[in-house]
GROMACS .gro file of C-alpha atoms in nm:
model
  292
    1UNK     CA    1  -1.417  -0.588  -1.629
    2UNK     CA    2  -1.104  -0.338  -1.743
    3UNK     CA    3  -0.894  -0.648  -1.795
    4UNK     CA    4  -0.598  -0.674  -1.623
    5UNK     CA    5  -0.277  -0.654  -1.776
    6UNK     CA    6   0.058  -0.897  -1.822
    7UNK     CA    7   0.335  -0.841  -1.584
    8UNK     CA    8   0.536  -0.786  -1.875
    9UNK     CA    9   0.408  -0.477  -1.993
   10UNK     CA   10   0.390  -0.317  -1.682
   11UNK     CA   11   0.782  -0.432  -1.644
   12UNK     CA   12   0.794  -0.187  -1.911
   13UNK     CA   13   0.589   0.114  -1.781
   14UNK     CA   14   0.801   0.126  -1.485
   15UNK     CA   15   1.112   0.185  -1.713
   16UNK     CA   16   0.974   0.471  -1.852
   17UNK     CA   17   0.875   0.303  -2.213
   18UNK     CA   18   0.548   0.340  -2.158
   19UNK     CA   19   0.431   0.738  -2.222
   20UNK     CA   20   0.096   0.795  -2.219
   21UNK     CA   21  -0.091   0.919  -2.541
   22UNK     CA   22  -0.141   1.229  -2.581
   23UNK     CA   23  -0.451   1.250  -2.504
   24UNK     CA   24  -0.387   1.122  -2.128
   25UNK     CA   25  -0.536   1.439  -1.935
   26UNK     CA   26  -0.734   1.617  -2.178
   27UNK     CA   27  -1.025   1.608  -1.982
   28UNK     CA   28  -0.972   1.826  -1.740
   29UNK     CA   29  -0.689   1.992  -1.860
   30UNK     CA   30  -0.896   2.174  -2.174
   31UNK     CA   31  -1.155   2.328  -1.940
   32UNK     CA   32  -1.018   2.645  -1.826
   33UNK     CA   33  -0.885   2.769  -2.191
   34UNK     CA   34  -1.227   2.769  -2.301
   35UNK     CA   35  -1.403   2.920  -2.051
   36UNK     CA   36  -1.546   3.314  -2.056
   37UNK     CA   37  -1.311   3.522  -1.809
   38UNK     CA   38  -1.500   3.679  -1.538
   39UNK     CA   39  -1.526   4.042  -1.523
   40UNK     CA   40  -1.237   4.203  -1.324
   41UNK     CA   41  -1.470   4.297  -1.070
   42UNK     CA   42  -1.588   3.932  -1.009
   43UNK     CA   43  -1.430   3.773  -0.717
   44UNK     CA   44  -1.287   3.484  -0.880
   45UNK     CA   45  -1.424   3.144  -0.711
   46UNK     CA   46  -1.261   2.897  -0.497
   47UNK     CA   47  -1.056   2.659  -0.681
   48UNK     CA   48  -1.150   2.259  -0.672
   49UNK     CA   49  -0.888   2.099  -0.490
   50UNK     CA   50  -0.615   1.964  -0.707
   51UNK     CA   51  -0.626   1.621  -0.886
   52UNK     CA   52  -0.291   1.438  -0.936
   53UNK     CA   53  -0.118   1.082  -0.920
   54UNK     CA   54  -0.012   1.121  -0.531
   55UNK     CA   55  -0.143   0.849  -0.387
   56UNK     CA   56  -0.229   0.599  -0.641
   57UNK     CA   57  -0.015   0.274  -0.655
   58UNK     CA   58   0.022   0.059  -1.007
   59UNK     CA   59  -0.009  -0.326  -0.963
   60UNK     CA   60   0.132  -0.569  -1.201
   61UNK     CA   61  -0.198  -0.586  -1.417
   62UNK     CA   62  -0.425  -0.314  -1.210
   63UNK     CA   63  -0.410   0.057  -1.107
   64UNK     CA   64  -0.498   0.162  -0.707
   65UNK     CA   65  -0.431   0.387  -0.449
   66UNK     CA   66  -0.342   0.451  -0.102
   67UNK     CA   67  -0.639   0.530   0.121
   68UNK     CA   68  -0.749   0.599   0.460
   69UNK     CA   69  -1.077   0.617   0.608
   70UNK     CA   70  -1.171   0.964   0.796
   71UNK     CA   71  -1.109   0.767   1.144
   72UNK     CA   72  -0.771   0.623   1.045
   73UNK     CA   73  -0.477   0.705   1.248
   74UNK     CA   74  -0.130   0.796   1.148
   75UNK     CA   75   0.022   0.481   1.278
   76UNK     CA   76  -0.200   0.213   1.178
   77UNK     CA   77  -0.101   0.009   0.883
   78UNK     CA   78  -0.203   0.166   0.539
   79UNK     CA   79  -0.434   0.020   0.282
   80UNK     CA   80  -0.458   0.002  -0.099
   81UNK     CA   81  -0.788  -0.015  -0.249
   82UNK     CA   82  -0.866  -0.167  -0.623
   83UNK     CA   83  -1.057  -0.385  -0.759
   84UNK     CA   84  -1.186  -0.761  -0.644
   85UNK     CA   85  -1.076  -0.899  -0.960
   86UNK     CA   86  -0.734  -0.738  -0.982
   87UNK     CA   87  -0.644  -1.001  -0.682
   88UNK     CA   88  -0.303  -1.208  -0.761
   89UNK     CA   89  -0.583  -1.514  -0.668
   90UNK     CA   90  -0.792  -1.471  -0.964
   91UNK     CA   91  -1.145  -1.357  -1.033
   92UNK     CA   92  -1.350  -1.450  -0.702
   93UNK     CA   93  -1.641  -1.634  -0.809
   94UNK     CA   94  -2.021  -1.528  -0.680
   95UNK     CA   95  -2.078  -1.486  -0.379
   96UNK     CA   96  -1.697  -1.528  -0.280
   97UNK     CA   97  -1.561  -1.348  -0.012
   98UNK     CA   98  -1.162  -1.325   0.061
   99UNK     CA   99  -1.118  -1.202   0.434
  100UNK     CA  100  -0.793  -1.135   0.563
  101UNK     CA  101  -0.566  -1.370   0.377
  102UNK     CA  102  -0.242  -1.348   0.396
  103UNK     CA  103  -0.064  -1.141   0.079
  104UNK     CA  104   0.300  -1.008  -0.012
  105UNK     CA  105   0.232  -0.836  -0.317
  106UNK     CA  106   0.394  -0.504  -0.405
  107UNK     CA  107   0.283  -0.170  -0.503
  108UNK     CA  108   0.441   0.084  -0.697
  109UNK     CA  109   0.377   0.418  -0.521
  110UNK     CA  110   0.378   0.735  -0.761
  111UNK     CA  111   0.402   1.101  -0.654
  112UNK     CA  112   0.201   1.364  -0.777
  113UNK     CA  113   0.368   1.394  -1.124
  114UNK     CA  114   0.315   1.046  -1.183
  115UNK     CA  115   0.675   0.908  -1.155
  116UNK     CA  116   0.721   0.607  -0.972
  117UNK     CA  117   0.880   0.650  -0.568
  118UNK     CA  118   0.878   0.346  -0.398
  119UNK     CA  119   0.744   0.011  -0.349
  120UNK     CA  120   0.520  -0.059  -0.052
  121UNK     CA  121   0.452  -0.417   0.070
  122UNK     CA  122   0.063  -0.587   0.154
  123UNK     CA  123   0.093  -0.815   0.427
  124UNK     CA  124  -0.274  -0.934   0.396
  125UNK     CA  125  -0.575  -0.900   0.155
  126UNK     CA  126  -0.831  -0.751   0.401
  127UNK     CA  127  -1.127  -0.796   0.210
  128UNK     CA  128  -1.230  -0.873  -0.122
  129UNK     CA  129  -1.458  -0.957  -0.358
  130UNK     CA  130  -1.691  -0.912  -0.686
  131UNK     CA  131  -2.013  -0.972  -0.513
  132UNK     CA  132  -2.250  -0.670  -0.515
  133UNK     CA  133  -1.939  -0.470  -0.560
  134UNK     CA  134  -1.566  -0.531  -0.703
  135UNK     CA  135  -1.324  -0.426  -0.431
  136UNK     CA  136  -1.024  -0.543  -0.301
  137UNK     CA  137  -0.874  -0.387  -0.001
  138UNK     CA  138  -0.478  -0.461   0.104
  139UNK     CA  139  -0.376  -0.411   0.430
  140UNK     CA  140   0.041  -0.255   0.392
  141UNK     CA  141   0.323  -0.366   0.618
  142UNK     CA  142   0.376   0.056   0.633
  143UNK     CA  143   0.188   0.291   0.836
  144UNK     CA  144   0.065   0.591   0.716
  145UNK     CA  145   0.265   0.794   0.906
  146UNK     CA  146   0.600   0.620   0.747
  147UNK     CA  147   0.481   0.651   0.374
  148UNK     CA  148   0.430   1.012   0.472
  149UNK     CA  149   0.768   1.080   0.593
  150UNK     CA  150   0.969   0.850   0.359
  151UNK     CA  151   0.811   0.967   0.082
  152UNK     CA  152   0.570   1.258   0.153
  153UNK     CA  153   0.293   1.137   0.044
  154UNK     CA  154  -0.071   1.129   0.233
  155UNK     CA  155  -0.350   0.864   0.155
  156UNK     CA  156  -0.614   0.976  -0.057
  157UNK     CA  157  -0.942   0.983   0.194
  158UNK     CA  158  -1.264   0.782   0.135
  159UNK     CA  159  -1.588   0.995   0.159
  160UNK     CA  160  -1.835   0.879   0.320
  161UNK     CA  161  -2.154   1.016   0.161
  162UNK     CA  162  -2.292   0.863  -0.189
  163UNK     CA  163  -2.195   1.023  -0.494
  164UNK     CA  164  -2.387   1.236  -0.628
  165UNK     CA  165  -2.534   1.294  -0.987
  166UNK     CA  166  -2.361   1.550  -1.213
  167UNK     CA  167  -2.061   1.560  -0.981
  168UNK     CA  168  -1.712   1.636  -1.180
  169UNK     CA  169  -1.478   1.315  -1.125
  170UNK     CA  170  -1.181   1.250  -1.278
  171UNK     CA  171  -1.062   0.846  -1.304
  172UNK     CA  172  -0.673   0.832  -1.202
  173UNK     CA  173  -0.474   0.533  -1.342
  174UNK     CA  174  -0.181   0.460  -1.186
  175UNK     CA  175  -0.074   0.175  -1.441
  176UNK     CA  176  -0.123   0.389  -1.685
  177UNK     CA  177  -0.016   0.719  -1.555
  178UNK     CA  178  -0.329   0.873  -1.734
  179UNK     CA  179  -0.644   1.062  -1.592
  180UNK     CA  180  -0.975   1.028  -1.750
  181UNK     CA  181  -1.181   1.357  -1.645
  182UNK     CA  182  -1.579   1.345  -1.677
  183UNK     CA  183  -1.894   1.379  -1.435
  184UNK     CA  184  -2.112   1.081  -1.308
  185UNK     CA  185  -2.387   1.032  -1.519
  186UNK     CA  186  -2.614   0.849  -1.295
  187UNK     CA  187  -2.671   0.487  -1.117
  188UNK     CA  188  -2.720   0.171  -1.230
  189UNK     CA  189  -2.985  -0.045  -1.027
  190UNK     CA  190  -2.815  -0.371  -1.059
  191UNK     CA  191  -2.508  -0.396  -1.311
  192UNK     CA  192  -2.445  -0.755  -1.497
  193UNK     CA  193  -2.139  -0.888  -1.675
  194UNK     CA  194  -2.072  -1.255  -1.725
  195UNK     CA  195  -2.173  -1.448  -1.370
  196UNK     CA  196  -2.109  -1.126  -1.142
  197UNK     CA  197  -2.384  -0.841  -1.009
  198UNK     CA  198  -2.340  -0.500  -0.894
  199UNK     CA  199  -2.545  -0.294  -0.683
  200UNK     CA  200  -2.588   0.042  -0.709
  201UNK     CA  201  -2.305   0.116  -0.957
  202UNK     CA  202  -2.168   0.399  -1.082
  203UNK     CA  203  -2.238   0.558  -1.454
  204UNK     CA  204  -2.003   0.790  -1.614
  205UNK     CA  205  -2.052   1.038  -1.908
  206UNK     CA  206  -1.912   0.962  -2.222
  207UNK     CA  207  -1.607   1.133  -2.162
  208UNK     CA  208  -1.419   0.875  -1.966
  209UNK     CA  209  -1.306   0.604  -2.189
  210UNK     CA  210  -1.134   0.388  -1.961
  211UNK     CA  211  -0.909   0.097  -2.126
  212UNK     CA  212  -0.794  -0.247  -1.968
  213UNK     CA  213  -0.514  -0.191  -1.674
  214UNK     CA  214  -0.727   0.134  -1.511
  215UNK     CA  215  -0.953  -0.135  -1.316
  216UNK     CA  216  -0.921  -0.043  -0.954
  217UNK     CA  217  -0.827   0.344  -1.070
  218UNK     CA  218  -0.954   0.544  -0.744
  219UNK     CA  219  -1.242   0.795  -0.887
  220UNK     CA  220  -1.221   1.122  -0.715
  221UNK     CA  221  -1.458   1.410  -0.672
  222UNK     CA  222  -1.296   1.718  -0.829
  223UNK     CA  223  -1.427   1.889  -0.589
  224UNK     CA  224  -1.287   1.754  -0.254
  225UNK     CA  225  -1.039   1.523  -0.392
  226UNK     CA  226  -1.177   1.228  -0.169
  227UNK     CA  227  -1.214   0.897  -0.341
  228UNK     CA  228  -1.601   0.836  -0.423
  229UNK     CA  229  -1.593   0.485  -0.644
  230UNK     CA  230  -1.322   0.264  -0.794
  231UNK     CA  231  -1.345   0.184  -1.148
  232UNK     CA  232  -1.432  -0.107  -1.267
  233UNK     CA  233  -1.553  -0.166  -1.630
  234UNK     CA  234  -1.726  -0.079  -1.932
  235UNK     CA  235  -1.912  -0.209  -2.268
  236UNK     CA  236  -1.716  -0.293  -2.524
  237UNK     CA  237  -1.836  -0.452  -2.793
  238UNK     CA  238  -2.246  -0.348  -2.768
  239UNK     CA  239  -2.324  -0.674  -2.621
  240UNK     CA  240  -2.601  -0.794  -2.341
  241UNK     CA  241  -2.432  -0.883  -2.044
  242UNK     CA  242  -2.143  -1.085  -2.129
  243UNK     CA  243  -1.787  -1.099  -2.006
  244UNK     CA  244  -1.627  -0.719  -2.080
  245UNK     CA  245  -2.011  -0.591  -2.177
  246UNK     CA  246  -2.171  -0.552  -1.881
  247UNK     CA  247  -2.552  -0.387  -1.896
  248UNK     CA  248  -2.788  -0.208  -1.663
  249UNK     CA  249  -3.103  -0.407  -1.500
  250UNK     CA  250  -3.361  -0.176  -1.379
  251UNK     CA  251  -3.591  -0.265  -1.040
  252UNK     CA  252  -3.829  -0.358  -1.280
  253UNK     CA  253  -3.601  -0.608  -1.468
  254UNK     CA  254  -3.563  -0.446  -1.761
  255UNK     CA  255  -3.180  -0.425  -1.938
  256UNK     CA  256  -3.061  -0.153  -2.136
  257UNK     CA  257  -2.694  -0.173  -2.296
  258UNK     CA  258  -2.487   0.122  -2.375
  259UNK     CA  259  -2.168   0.017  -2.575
  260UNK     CA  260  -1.856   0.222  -2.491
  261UNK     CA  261  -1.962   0.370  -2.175
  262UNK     CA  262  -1.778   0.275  -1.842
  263UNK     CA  263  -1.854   0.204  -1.480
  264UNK     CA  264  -1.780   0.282  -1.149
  265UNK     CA  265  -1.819   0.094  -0.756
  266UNK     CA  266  -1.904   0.269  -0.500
  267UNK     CA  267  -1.676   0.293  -0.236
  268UNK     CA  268  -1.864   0.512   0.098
  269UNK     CA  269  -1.982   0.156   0.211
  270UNK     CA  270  -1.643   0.058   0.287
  271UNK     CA  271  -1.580   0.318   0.572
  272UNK     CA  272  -1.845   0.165   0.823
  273UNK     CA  273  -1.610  -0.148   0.815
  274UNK     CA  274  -1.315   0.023   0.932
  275UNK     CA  275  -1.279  -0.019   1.306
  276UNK     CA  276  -0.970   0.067   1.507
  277UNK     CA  277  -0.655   0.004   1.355
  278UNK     CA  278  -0.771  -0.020   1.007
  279UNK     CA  279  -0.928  -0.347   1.109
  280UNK     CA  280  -1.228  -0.489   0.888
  281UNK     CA  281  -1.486  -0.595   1.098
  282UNK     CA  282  -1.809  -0.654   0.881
  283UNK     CA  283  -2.013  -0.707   1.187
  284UNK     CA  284  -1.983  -0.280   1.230
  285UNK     CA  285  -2.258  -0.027   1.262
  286UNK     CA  286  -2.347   0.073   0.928
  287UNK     CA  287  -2.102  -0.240   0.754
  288UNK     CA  288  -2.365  -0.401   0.469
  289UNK     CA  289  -2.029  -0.577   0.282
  290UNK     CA  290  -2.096  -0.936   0.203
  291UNK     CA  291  -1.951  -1.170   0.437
  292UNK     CA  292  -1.728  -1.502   0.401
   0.00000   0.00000   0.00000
């Protein structure tokens, strides 16, 4: 996992000490200077929709964001999505499901420059965990319709398809106020690190080197600017499967470990759970979540 970070530091961040490198949006940001200028006569394409911090939330040791599933209403209670071990309860252990327990922990909320607005309030953790995938889903004491008009800010929408290969993502840290820009390099069957599985993970290309404190960073298409996966981890130190080196197992069992490349969870599977209201209800249409 991205470890999670002290309190203290992120005490810090808040007060402005912590500026990110320099290096914080390169990604993305270096692609249009280098590209060939289309002939004057070439209608110039439609631009990707734009990707900024609006939305995403920084925890005390996590990143995470705002987000709403396609059916949501503007007066149900918001929700913050991250990952399952980025919980104030600690790592869930396999097989571990936390359902709707009660929660008061706050969220930064940062605009689309990055700087910090407001604090918004969980009054439950909906659903979490770290089996099959590493999610954690807050239900907020706001709606979205009073983030929106205190702050004027909309939650970033979950798509509801599965990612695809070669689409352009960019990874958007809201502890860190840093974007990591790259495209998804493929899936990974079953995804190991220390006593936890994955299904069905997410692969990036080299170019996002995600550090500890981006866990639960919302990974959005370029594209459509819909959230598609929540990041999650990445090899470290070149080693088979262990705590912080996770490594790929194959349907046929074999494992292959790439060292310094990071990983996604998908996140389309949440939106069958949804019901009215923003409920969970795992016993949905379409809901294939692991239950308590």
């Amino acid at each position: 996992m991205k470890k999670p970070l002290v309190g203290a530091l992120f005490a810090v961040l808040l007060l402005g000490a912590g500026v990110a490198p320099a290096t914080a949006a390169t990604g993305h940001e270096a692609a249009a200077p280098g590209a060939v200028a289309a002939p004057t006569a070439v209608k110039e394409k439609v631009r990707p929709k734009a990707v900024n911090f609006a939305g995403t939330v920084a925890l005390s040791n996590c990143s995470g964001s705002v987000v709403r599933a396609p059916g949501s209403q503007p007066g149900d209670p918001a929700l913050v999505l991250s990952n399952g071990h980025c919980m104030e309860s600690g790592f869930p252990g396999p097989g571990e499901v936390v359902f709707n327990q009660p929660s008061t922990r706050s969220f930064t909320l940062l605009n689309a420059s990055g700087s910090g607005v407001g604090t918004l309030r969980a009054s439950k953790i909906a659903y979490g965990t770290m089996t099959d995938t590493d999610i954690s889903v807050y239900q907020l004491t706001s709606t979205y319709a009073q983030i929106e008009s205190k702050y004027g800010i909309k939650a970033l929408e979950l798509n509801t398809a599965h990612p695809v290969q070669g689409t352009a993502i960019t990874v958007v840290s809201g502890y860190w106020k840093r974007t990591y820009a790259c495209n998804v390099d493929g899936f990974v069957y079953r995804l190991k690190e220390g006593d936890w599985t994955w299904k069905d993970s997410v692969r990036y290309t080299s170019a996002c080197q995600t550090i500890g404190g981006t866990s639960g960073s919302p990974v959005l298409d370029n594209a459509t600017g819909k959230v598609v996966a929540v990041n999650n981890t990445g090899n470290e130190d070149g080693q088979r499967c262990t705590d912080n080196n996770p490594c790929e197992v194959d349907e046929s069992g074999n494992v292959t470990v790439r060292q310094g490349i990071n990983y996604a969870q998908e996140t389309y599977g949440i939106v069958p759970c949804i019901g009215a209201g923003n409920v969970f209800d795992l016993n949905r249409a379409g809901c294939a979540l692991p239950k308590p």
